[in-house]
């Protein structure tokens, strides 16, 4: 009898959580978009140690990422794919804009991470590991979900970076010769230390 009584309560709790997730933003879409845009722009220098170039790339690249997020929220057909579409769009937008501003790949990584900071399942990983440590099997499910989601996001991000590299590679000059294979023999140490 106790197991049968718990099922309706669990169902009601899940329905309440679904209702919270489906409700509209209390401040409207414009304030939500500005908050997302501002947080992503601020994350580049504050969290990842980027510069003004990173800030500019994130400011421009967050527009297509935010539009993709809005499209995934508005169209039920895309909502299931949002975890894959957002990293692809960020993976295309950030390196393309870095190439436009003549920034290197380190800046593309900073911009991409700033754009995806909201979407990373950090709290799910943390809570899942904590619950698993305490012996709760729900934590194991949450942890596996977060790890699989992170893997899918990584594959989608790699796909986005590959898509961005196709047109950029045609514009890029040929790489400089390898300094380690210079005629004078191999160098001692790295360029930073002599």
Short mmCIF file of N, CA and C in Angstrom, two decimals, residues 121-131 143:
data_model
loop_
_atom_site.label_atom_id
_atom_site.label_comp_id
_atom_site.label_asym_id
_atom_site.label_seq_id
_atom_site.Cartn_x
_atom_site.Cartn_y
_atom_site.Cartn_z
N UNK A 121 26.06 21.11 -17.78
CA UNK A 121 25.32 20.51 -16.65
C UNK A 121 26.17 20.40 -15.39
N UNK A 122 26.72 21.50 -14.95
CA UNK A 122 27.60 21.47 -13.78
C UNK A 122 26.90 21.08 -12.50
N UNK A 123 25.72 21.64 -12.26
CA UNK A 123 25.02 21.30 -11.02
C UNK A 123 24.53 19.86 -11.04
N UNK A 124 24.13 19.37 -12.21
CA UNK A 124 23.72 17.96 -12.28
C UNK A 124 24.89 17.04 -11.97
N UNK A 125 26.07 17.38 -12.48
CA UNK A 125 27.25 16.57 -12.17
C UNK A 125 27.57 16.59 -10.68
N UNK A 126 27.51 17.78 -10.10
CA UNK A 126 27.83 17.93 -8.69
C UNK A 126 26.82 17.22 -7.80
N UNK A 127 25.53 17.47 -8.04
CA UNK A 127 24.51 16.84 -7.21
C UNK A 127 24.45 15.34 -7.43
N UNK A 128 24.65 14.90 -8.67
CA UNK A 128 24.64 13.46 -8.95
C UNK A 128 25.78 12.75 -8.25
N UNK A 129 26.97 13.34 -8.26
CA UNK A 129 28.11 12.72 -7.57
C UNK A 129 27.89 12.72 -6.06
N UNK A 130 27.32 13.80 -5.53
CA UNK A 130 27.07 13.86 -4.08
C UNK A 130 26.04 12.82 -3.66
N UNK A 131 24.95 12.71 -4.43
CA UNK A 131 23.93 11.72 -4.10
C UNK A 131 24.46 10.30 -4.26
N UNK A 143 23.82 11.56 -12.49
CA UNK A 143 25.22 11.66 -12.88
C UNK A 143 25.45 11.11 -14.29
#
